[in-house]
Amino acid sequence: MTLALGCIADDYTGASDLANTLTRAGLRTVQTIGVPADDLALPEVDAVVVSLKSRSIEAGLAVSRSRAAETWLRGRGAGHVLFKICSTFDSTDAGNIGPVMDALRADCGEAVVLVTPAFPETGRTVYQGNLFVGAVPLNESPLKDHPLNPMHDSNLVRVLARQSKTQIGLVDLATVTRGAEGVRARLAELAGKGIGAAIIDAVFDRDLETIGLVAAEHRLSVGASGIGLGLARGLVSTGKVRATATSDAGAPVGGSAACLAGSCSQATLQQIANAERIMPVLHLDPDRIITGAGEAQRALDWARPRLAEGPVLIASSSTPDQVAALQARHGRDAAGHAIEQAMADIAESLVKSGVRRLIVAGGETSGAVVDRLKIPGFLVGLEIAAGVPVLRAVGAERDMLLALKSGNFGGAEFFSDALRLMR
């Protein structure tokens, strides 16, 4: 297997988003959970997205895991590697975007790296180096209040400069509108000044195609699924990849269906509220989870008798104010870890009880659940919502369908939309 494109994603839902984007663009794509074992049987594909749970861990550990993934991808022929990050650039001044980018850049010998989280289709644009969510800067949007990685500065040149050891430049929209030659010339200028990475503006989908063409000429890029779309379209348009139809990864599996929600985003909170009209919903008590008061077992006792009648939803999600108060009482890391592990406990027991269709909302929750289920990879199926495909487990003990949703993704009826495609 010789890969046309290798990708390293810093969380599992972001990896699914990227794998979905590449598949829609015609690339045969597999998402793996961690660096694959040598004996994992993978189909012939154009792209592999290696999913890591490295966004919010210690920076040195994120670097070592990302380097291991890059080594695996380069060993399978990937000339270009995309380090996939969140479209809201979720990180802190300690990383992990900057440290991982610096390490991968050093390993592959790249002079200058293009960086952009822009994905206009999902309302994420970059102008003059500033990240916008819809019509407002990121730091004025509801997405600024991520419980682990709050983002209160929309100027990505400044944000990345605080994390990286290299100087950060800008390729502005005026340059991008001049096409690939204009971008190449600007990158050469920046590299000549010793600048090792550049935030690049993107406001329209066509900007991504320009960026993708130029990025593919280098060995490394950093960004969200938008730049992945640009890379994929460039590979197809230049004849390096022949576009194929979506795989039939969503063939029926039967069995019970369950939904787990750990995200505290406004989008997920609304989706949970709407789901209460069509299925039983249990709201967990986060304090009881953290103090070990048997909340996971209560959820299982509640869910098991209801699964025979239809899907159920179990939610640990809370409003931003409630999350802040919880973290003040118990500590941010301790609260987050306890809730993730409780949701993983619940998922594991539900699968043992016959659940074969599992929908998980929230990046950290999805990571904990998939790790606990020991699923090594996924085939990518139909798109449920922008950035969220149906996933079929590869190399797992059980044939299962999953959907892993970033908290901010999906429409108001996401859970019912997903269940319609997961049979």
Short mmCIF file of C-alpha atoms in Angstrom, two decimals:
data_model
loop_
_atom_site.label_atom_id
_atom_site.label_comp_id
_atom_site.label_asym_id
_atom_site.label_seq_id
_atom_site.Cartn_x
_atom_site.Cartn_y
_atom_site.Cartn_z
CA MET A 1 0.00 0.00 0.00
CA THR A 2 1.41 3.38 -1.08
CA LEU A 3 -0.46 6.32 0.40
CA ALA A 4 -1.20 9.47 -1.57
CA LEU A 5 -1.89 11.34 1.69
CA GLY A 6 -1.10 10.70 5.33
CA CYS A 7 -2.93 12.46 8.16
CA ILE A 8 -2.44 12.75 11.91
CA ALA A 9 -5.48 13.98 13.85
CA ASP A 10 -5.26 15.28 17.40
CA ASP A 11 -8.63 13.84 18.43
CA TYR A 12 -11.02 11.13 17.29
CA THR A 13 -14.01 13.21 16.20
CA GLY A 14 -11.73 15.52 14.25
CA ALA A 15 -10.26 12.46 12.57
CA SER A 16 -13.75 11.30 11.56
CA ASP A 17 -14.49 14.77 10.22
CA LEU A 18 -11.34 14.67 8.08
CA ALA A 19 -11.89 11.08 6.93
CA ASN A 20 -15.42 12.04 5.91
CA THR A 21 -14.14 15.06 3.97
CA LEU A 22 -11.51 13.01 2.12
CA THR A 23 -14.04 10.31 1.28
CA ARG A 24 -16.51 12.86 -0.11
CA ALA A 25 -13.72 14.23 -2.29
CA GLY A 26 -13.16 10.77 -3.79
CA LEU A 27 -10.24 9.41 -1.76
CA ARG A 28 -10.50 5.87 -0.40
CA THR A 29 -9.91 6.53 3.29
CA VAL A 30 -9.47 4.57 6.50
CA GLN A 31 -9.41 6.06 10.00
CA THR A 32 -7.22 4.21 12.49
CA ILE A 33 -7.25 4.54 16.26
CA GLY A 34 -3.66 5.22 17.20
CA VAL A 35 -0.71 4.02 15.16
CA PRO A 36 -1.84 0.75 13.57
CA ALA A 37 -0.33 -2.55 14.56
CA ASP A 38 1.67 -4.19 11.79
CA ASP A 39 -0.81 -7.08 11.59
CA LEU A 40 -3.92 -4.89 11.17
CA ALA A 41 -5.42 -5.78 7.78
CA LEU A 42 -6.27 -2.56 5.93
CA PRO A 43 -7.92 -2.37 2.52
CA GLU A 44 -6.19 -0.67 -0.41
CA VAL A 45 -6.71 3.04 0.24
CA ASP A 46 -5.48 6.45 -0.88
CA ALA A 47 -5.38 8.06 2.57
CA VAL A 48 -5.05 6.99 6.19
CA VAL A 49 -6.09 9.24 9.07
CA VAL A 50 -4.28 8.20 12.25
CA SER A 51 -6.44 9.28 15.20
CA LEU A 52 -4.65 10.38 18.34
CA LYS A 53 -6.05 11.65 21.61
CA SER A 54 -3.34 14.28 21.88
CA ARG A 55 -5.07 17.66 21.85
CA SER A 56 -5.21 18.18 25.61
CA ILE A 57 -2.41 15.98 26.97
CA GLU A 58 1.09 17.02 28.03
CA ALA A 59 2.93 18.55 25.07
CA GLY A 60 5.90 16.18 25.14
CA LEU A 61 3.62 13.16 25.00
CA ALA A 62 1.64 14.70 22.14
CA VAL A 63 4.90 15.22 20.24
CA SER A 64 6.11 11.64 20.72
CA ARG A 65 2.79 10.13 19.66
CA SER A 66 2.58 12.39 16.60
CA ARG A 67 6.13 11.52 15.58
CA ALA A 68 5.32 7.81 15.81
CA ALA A 69 2.29 8.35 13.57
CA GLU A 70 4.33 10.30 11.04
CA THR A 71 6.95 7.56 10.92
CA TRP A 72 4.26 4.97 10.20
CA LEU A 73 2.68 7.11 7.45
CA ARG A 74 5.98 7.96 5.77
CA GLY A 75 6.84 4.26 5.84
CA ARG A 76 3.68 3.61 3.77
CA GLY A 77 4.75 6.09 1.10
CA ALA A 78 3.04 9.29 2.25
CA GLY A 79 4.96 12.17 0.69
CA HIS A 80 2.72 14.73 2.38
CA VAL A 81 1.43 14.57 5.95
CA LEU A 82 -1.38 16.77 7.26
CA PHE A 83 -1.43 17.43 11.00
CA LYS A 84 -5.18 17.81 11.52
CA ILE A 85 -6.28 20.20 14.28
CA CYS A 86 -9.61 21.64 15.41
CA SER A 87 -11.28 24.26 13.25
CA THR A 88 -11.38 26.50 16.32
CA PHE A 89 -7.61 26.02 16.84
CA ASP A 90 -8.23 24.49 20.28
CA SER A 91 -4.97 24.79 22.22
CA THR A 92 -3.26 26.73 24.99
CA ASP A 93 -0.05 28.75 25.15
CA ALA A 94 1.72 25.50 26.09
CA GLY A 95 0.46 23.71 22.96
CA ASN A 96 -0.15 21.36 21.59
CA ILE A 97 -0.35 22.66 18.03
CA GLY A 98 2.96 24.55 18.11
CA PRO A 99 5.15 21.86 19.70
CA VAL A 100 3.80 19.11 17.42
CA MET A 101 4.19 21.29 14.32
CA ASP A 102 7.76 22.16 15.29
CA ALA A 103 8.67 18.50 15.80
CA LEU A 104 7.11 17.25 12.58
CA ARG A 105 8.65 20.13 10.63
CA ALA A 106 12.10 19.29 11.99
CA ASP A 107 11.67 15.58 11.24
CA CYS A 108 10.70 16.08 7.59
CA GLY A 109 13.06 18.99 6.92
CA GLU A 110 10.35 21.38 5.72
CA ALA A 111 11.41 25.03 5.38
CA VAL A 112 7.99 26.62 5.83
CA VAL A 113 4.61 25.10 6.78
CA LEU A 114 1.18 26.35 5.71
CA VAL A 115 -1.30 26.53 8.61
CA THR A 116 -5.05 27.21 8.49
CA PRO A 117 -8.10 25.97 10.40
CA ALA A 118 -10.41 27.53 7.80
CA PHE A 119 -13.35 25.52 6.46
CA PRO A 120 -15.86 27.94 4.92
CA GLU A 121 -18.48 25.19 4.47
CA THR A 122 -18.75 24.95 8.26
CA GLY A 123 -18.53 28.70 8.91
CA ARG A 124 -14.83 28.81 9.84
CA THR A 125 -12.89 31.42 7.86
CA VAL A 126 -9.54 33.16 8.33
CA TYR A 127 -8.98 36.77 7.28
CA GLN A 128 -5.81 38.76 8.00
CA GLY A 129 -4.80 35.87 10.22
CA ASN A 130 -7.92 36.15 12.39
CA LEU A 131 -10.24 33.18 12.82
CA PHE A 132 -13.95 33.87 12.38
CA VAL A 133 -16.91 31.70 13.38
CA GLY A 134 -19.68 32.81 11.08
CA ALA A 135 -19.63 36.61 11.10
CA VAL A 136 -17.79 37.12 14.40
CA PRO A 137 -14.22 36.60 15.59
CA LEU A 138 -13.64 33.38 17.50
CA ASN A 139 -13.10 35.23 20.79
CA GLU A 140 -16.58 36.77 20.50
CA SER A 141 -18.34 33.50 19.62
CA PRO A 142 -19.88 30.87 21.92
CA LEU A 143 -17.12 28.47 20.83
CA LYS A 144 -14.50 30.40 22.79
CA ASP A 145 -15.48 28.64 26.04
CA HIS A 146 -14.21 25.09 25.50
CA PRO A 147 -13.85 23.57 29.00
CA LEU A 148 -10.30 22.28 28.34
CA ASN A 149 -8.99 24.63 25.65
CA PRO A 150 -10.70 28.03 25.89
CA MET A 151 -9.83 30.31 22.96
CA HIS A 152 -9.91 34.01 23.78
CA ASP A 153 -7.65 35.34 21.01
CA SER A 154 -8.76 35.12 17.38
CA ASN A 155 -5.41 36.28 15.94
CA LEU A 156 -3.79 32.99 14.97
CA VAL A 157 -0.41 34.52 14.18
CA ARG A 158 -0.20 35.59 17.83
CA VAL A 159 -1.69 32.34 19.15
CA LEU A 160 0.72 30.10 17.25
CA ALA A 161 3.72 32.34 17.97
CA ARG A 162 3.15 31.82 21.70
CA GLN A 163 3.34 28.04 21.21
CA SER A 164 6.03 27.62 18.55
CA LYS A 165 9.79 28.03 18.58
CA THR A 166 9.77 29.34 15.00
CA GLN A 167 8.65 32.72 13.72
CA ILE A 168 5.11 32.82 12.34
CA GLY A 169 4.19 34.73 9.18
CA LEU A 170 0.99 35.49 7.27
CA VAL A 171 -0.17 34.74 3.74
CA ASP A 172 -3.07 37.15 3.35
CA LEU A 173 -6.22 36.85 1.27
CA ALA A 174 -4.94 39.25 -1.38
CA THR A 175 -2.05 36.87 -2.00
CA VAL A 176 -4.33 33.82 -2.07
CA THR A 177 -6.57 35.45 -4.69
CA ARG A 178 -3.54 35.71 -6.99
CA GLY A 179 -3.48 31.93 -7.12
CA ALA A 180 -0.90 29.25 -6.51
CA GLU A 181 1.98 31.26 -7.96
CA GLY A 182 1.27 34.15 -5.62
CA VAL A 183 1.23 31.81 -2.60
CA ARG A 184 4.44 30.10 -3.70
CA ALA A 185 6.19 33.44 -4.04
CA ARG A 186 5.03 34.58 -0.60
CA LEU A 187 6.20 31.33 1.02
CA ALA A 188 9.61 31.69 -0.62
CA GLU A 189 9.82 35.23 0.74
CA LEU A 190 8.91 34.10 4.26
CA ALA A 191 11.33 31.17 4.16
CA GLY A 192 14.09 33.54 3.07
CA LYS A 193 13.49 35.53 6.26
CA GLY A 194 13.76 32.40 8.41
CA ILE A 195 10.03 32.19 9.10
CA GLY A 196 9.09 28.54 9.57
CA ALA A 197 5.27 28.61 9.46
CA ALA A 198 2.57 30.83 8.00
CA ILE A 199 -1.10 31.29 8.80
CA ILE A 200 -2.88 31.47 5.44
CA ASP A 201 -6.21 33.21 4.91
CA ALA A 202 -9.17 31.37 3.41
CA VAL A 203 -12.66 32.83 3.05
CA PHE A 204 -14.12 30.88 0.11
CA ASP A 205 -14.00 27.21 -0.88
CA ARG A 206 -11.91 28.08 -3.92
CA ASP A 207 -9.23 29.42 -1.56
CA LEU A 208 -8.86 25.91 -0.13
CA GLU A 209 -8.13 24.53 -3.60
CA THR A 210 -5.32 27.04 -4.09
CA ILE A 211 -3.94 26.24 -0.65
CA GLY A 212 -4.18 22.50 -1.26
CA LEU A 213 -2.27 22.67 -4.54
CA VAL A 214 0.61 24.53 -2.93
CA ALA A 215 0.59 22.58 0.34
CA ALA A 216 0.87 19.27 -1.55
CA GLU A 217 4.20 20.46 -2.95
CA HIS A 218 5.57 20.47 0.60
CA ARG A 219 5.98 17.61 3.06
CA LEU A 220 3.84 18.98 5.89
CA SER A 221 0.78 21.12 6.48
CA VAL A 222 -1.30 21.96 9.56
CA GLY A 223 -5.01 22.66 9.59
CA ALA A 224 -8.59 21.51 9.89
CA SER A 225 -10.61 19.50 7.40
CA GLY A 226 -10.77 22.45 5.01
CA ILE A 227 -7.14 22.12 4.04
CA GLY A 228 -7.73 18.37 3.79
CA LEU A 229 -10.43 19.10 1.23
CA GLY A 230 -8.01 21.30 -0.70
CA LEU A 231 -5.33 18.59 -0.66
CA ALA A 232 -7.80 15.93 -1.80
CA ARG A 233 -9.13 18.04 -4.66
CA GLY A 234 -5.58 18.79 -5.71
CA LEU A 235 -4.66 15.10 -5.75
CA VAL A 236 -7.68 14.30 -7.90
CA SER A 237 -7.31 17.27 -10.27
CA THR A 238 -3.64 16.52 -10.93
CA GLY A 239 -4.39 12.85 -11.62
CA LYS A 240 -2.43 11.52 -8.65
CA VAL A 241 -5.61 9.91 -7.31
CA ARG A 242 -8.61 8.61 -9.23
CA ALA A 243 -11.81 9.62 -7.45
CA THR A 244 -14.00 6.77 -6.22
CA ALA A 245 -17.53 6.53 -4.86
CA THR A 246 -18.33 6.33 -1.14
CA SER A 247 -17.83 2.87 0.34
CA ASP A 248 -20.72 0.81 1.65
CA ALA A 249 -19.42 1.02 5.21
CA GLY A 250 -22.90 1.56 6.61
CA ALA A 251 -24.46 -1.81 5.72
CA PRO A 252 -26.94 -2.86 8.45
CA VAL A 253 -25.64 -4.55 11.60
CA GLY A 254 -28.86 -4.77 13.63
CA GLY A 255 -28.71 -4.86 17.41
CA SER A 256 -29.66 -2.17 19.88
CA ALA A 257 -28.80 1.52 19.53
CA ALA A 258 -27.61 3.99 22.17
CA CYS A 259 -26.41 7.58 22.28
CA LEU A 260 -23.87 9.06 24.71
CA ALA A 261 -23.32 12.81 25.05
CA GLY A 262 -20.43 14.36 26.92
CA SER A 263 -20.02 17.61 25.02
CA CYS A 264 -21.07 20.82 26.71
CA SER A 265 -21.39 22.85 23.51
CA GLN A 266 -24.56 24.80 22.82
CA ALA A 267 -25.16 22.68 19.72
CA THR A 268 -25.07 19.41 21.66
CA LEU A 269 -27.23 20.77 24.47
CA GLN A 270 -29.90 21.68 21.90
CA GLN A 271 -29.58 18.28 20.21
CA ILE A 272 -30.13 16.55 23.56
CA ALA A 273 -33.19 18.67 24.26
CA ASN A 274 -34.66 17.75 20.87
CA ALA A 275 -33.87 14.07 21.35
CA GLU A 276 -36.08 13.98 24.44
CA ARG A 277 -39.08 14.10 22.10
CA ILE A 278 -38.17 10.80 20.40
CA MET A 279 -36.29 8.66 22.93
CA PRO A 280 -35.73 8.22 26.66
CA VAL A 281 -32.96 10.53 27.95
CA LEU A 282 -31.09 10.22 31.24
CA HIS A 283 -29.13 13.21 32.58
CA LEU A 284 -26.23 12.12 34.75
CA ASP A 285 -25.18 13.96 37.92
CA PRO A 286 -21.53 15.02 37.33
CA ASP A 287 -20.84 15.46 41.05
CA ARG A 288 -21.95 11.89 41.72
CA ILE A 289 -19.74 10.66 38.89
CA ILE A 290 -16.67 12.39 40.32
CA THR A 291 -17.28 11.26 43.89
CA GLY A 292 -17.78 7.65 42.78
CA ALA A 293 -21.38 7.40 43.93
CA GLY A 294 -22.42 4.68 41.48
CA GLU A 295 -23.75 7.00 38.79
CA ALA A 296 -22.52 4.81 35.92
CA GLN A 297 -24.29 1.78 37.36
CA ARG A 298 -27.46 3.83 37.79
CA ALA A 299 -27.28 4.71 34.09
CA LEU A 300 -26.89 1.06 33.10
CA ASP A 301 -29.76 -0.06 35.33
CA TRP A 302 -31.88 2.64 33.69
CA ALA A 303 -30.83 1.83 30.10
CA ARG A 304 -30.90 -1.97 29.92
CA PRO A 305 -34.67 -2.51 30.24
CA ARG A 306 -35.33 0.28 27.71
CA LEU A 307 -32.95 -0.90 24.95
CA ALA A 308 -35.37 -3.58 23.74
CA GLU A 309 -37.92 -0.87 22.99
CA GLY A 310 -35.61 1.47 21.06
CA PRO A 311 -32.66 3.85 21.31
CA VAL A 312 -31.72 5.61 24.54
CA LEU A 313 -29.56 8.66 25.27
CA ILE A 314 -27.34 9.12 28.33
CA ALA A 315 -25.88 12.60 28.82
CA SER A 316 -23.26 14.06 31.13
CA SER A 317 -23.42 17.41 29.30
CA SER A 318 -23.79 20.64 31.28
CA THR A 319 -23.95 24.35 30.55
CA PRO A 320 -20.67 26.38 30.58
CA ASP A 321 -21.57 27.90 33.96
CA GLN A 322 -22.25 24.48 35.46
CA VAL A 323 -18.96 23.16 34.03
CA ALA A 324 -17.04 26.07 35.54
CA ALA A 325 -18.60 25.47 38.94
CA LEU A 326 -17.88 21.73 38.73
CA GLN A 327 -14.23 22.38 37.84
CA ALA A 328 -13.95 24.84 40.72
CA ARG A 329 -15.16 22.17 43.15
CA HIS A 330 -13.15 19.23 41.86
CA GLY A 331 -10.38 20.57 39.59
CA ARG A 332 -10.50 20.75 35.80
CA ASP A 333 -8.44 17.66 35.00
CA ALA A 334 -9.96 15.47 37.70
CA ALA A 335 -13.51 16.36 36.67
CA GLY A 336 -12.88 15.80 32.98
CA HIS A 337 -11.10 12.47 33.49
CA ALA A 338 -13.76 11.10 35.83
CA ILE A 339 -16.60 11.93 33.45
CA GLU A 340 -14.78 10.52 30.41
CA GLN A 341 -14.06 7.25 32.20
CA ALA A 342 -17.63 6.96 33.45
CA MET A 343 -18.93 7.37 29.90
CA ALA A 344 -16.41 4.75 28.72
CA ASP A 345 -17.62 2.38 31.47
CA ILE A 346 -21.20 2.89 30.32
CA ALA A 347 -20.32 2.34 26.65
CA GLU A 348 -18.40 -0.85 27.39
CA SER A 349 -21.28 -2.32 29.38
CA LEU A 350 -23.87 -1.28 26.80
CA VAL A 351 -21.94 -3.04 24.04
CA LYS A 352 -21.71 -6.16 26.20
CA SER A 353 -25.51 -5.89 26.57
CA GLY A 354 -26.03 -6.00 22.81
CA VAL A 355 -25.65 -2.42 21.57
CA ARG A 356 -24.22 -2.49 18.04
CA ARG A 357 -25.04 1.07 16.95
CA LEU A 358 -23.41 3.72 19.11
CA ILE A 359 -23.53 7.50 18.69
CA VAL A 360 -21.12 9.59 20.78
CA ALA A 361 -21.17 13.39 21.06
CA GLY A 362 -18.01 15.14 22.22
CA GLY A 363 -14.36 14.77 21.25
CA GLU A 364 -12.97 13.78 24.65
CA THR A 365 -15.90 11.45 25.30
CA SER A 366 -15.49 9.80 21.90
CA GLY A 367 -11.79 9.23 22.55
CA ALA A 368 -12.43 7.59 25.90
CA VAL A 369 -15.20 5.38 24.49
CA VAL A 370 -13.29 4.16 21.43
CA ASP A 371 -10.18 3.46 23.49
CA ARG A 372 -12.20 1.42 25.96
CA LEU A 373 -13.87 -0.58 23.17
CA LYS A 374 -10.41 -1.31 21.66
CA ILE A 375 -11.52 -0.59 18.11
CA PRO A 376 -8.37 -0.33 15.93
CA GLY A 377 -9.92 1.44 12.94
CA PHE A 378 -12.93 2.44 10.88
CA LEU A 379 -14.19 2.36 7.32
CA VAL A 380 -15.92 5.61 6.37
CA GLY A 381 -19.52 5.48 5.20
CA LEU A 382 -22.33 7.92 4.48
CA GLU A 383 -22.30 11.45 5.85
CA ILE A 384 -24.79 12.10 8.66
CA ALA A 385 -24.01 15.81 8.94
CA ALA A 386 -21.13 17.98 7.78
CA GLY A 387 -18.03 16.41 9.28
CA VAL A 388 -19.76 13.38 10.80
CA PRO A 389 -19.86 10.09 8.87
CA VAL A 390 -21.17 6.65 9.70
CA LEU A 391 -18.16 4.56 10.77
CA ARG A 392 -17.85 0.77 10.55
CA ALA A 393 -15.45 -0.88 12.97
CA VAL A 394 -12.42 -2.61 11.41
CA GLY A 395 -10.50 -5.32 13.24
CA ALA A 396 -12.80 -5.22 16.28
CA GLU A 397 -14.35 -8.11 18.20
CA ARG A 398 -17.85 -7.10 17.09
CA ASP A 399 -19.33 -5.74 13.89
CA MET A 400 -20.49 -2.25 14.89
CA LEU A 401 -21.55 1.07 13.46
CA LEU A 402 -20.51 4.25 15.26
CA ALA A 403 -20.83 8.00 14.84
CA LEU A 404 -18.32 10.22 16.62
CA LYS A 405 -19.46 13.83 16.71
CA SER A 406 -17.48 16.90 17.65
CA GLY A 407 -19.58 18.88 20.10
CA ASN A 408 -20.29 21.78 17.76
CA PHE A 409 -21.23 19.65 14.74
CA GLY A 410 -24.59 18.48 13.46
CA GLY A 411 -28.04 19.95 13.11
CA ALA A 412 -30.71 20.28 15.76
CA GLU A 413 -32.03 16.75 15.05
CA PHE A 414 -28.61 15.12 14.86
CA PHE A 415 -29.37 12.04 16.95
CA SER A 416 -32.46 11.10 14.92
CA ASP A 417 -30.60 11.87 11.68
CA ALA A 418 -27.81 9.51 12.70
CA LEU A 419 -30.15 6.70 13.71
CA ARG A 420 -31.87 6.82 10.31
CA LEU A 421 -28.55 6.02 8.60
CA MET A 422 -27.36 3.46 11.14
CA ARG A 423 -29.40 0.28 10.79
#
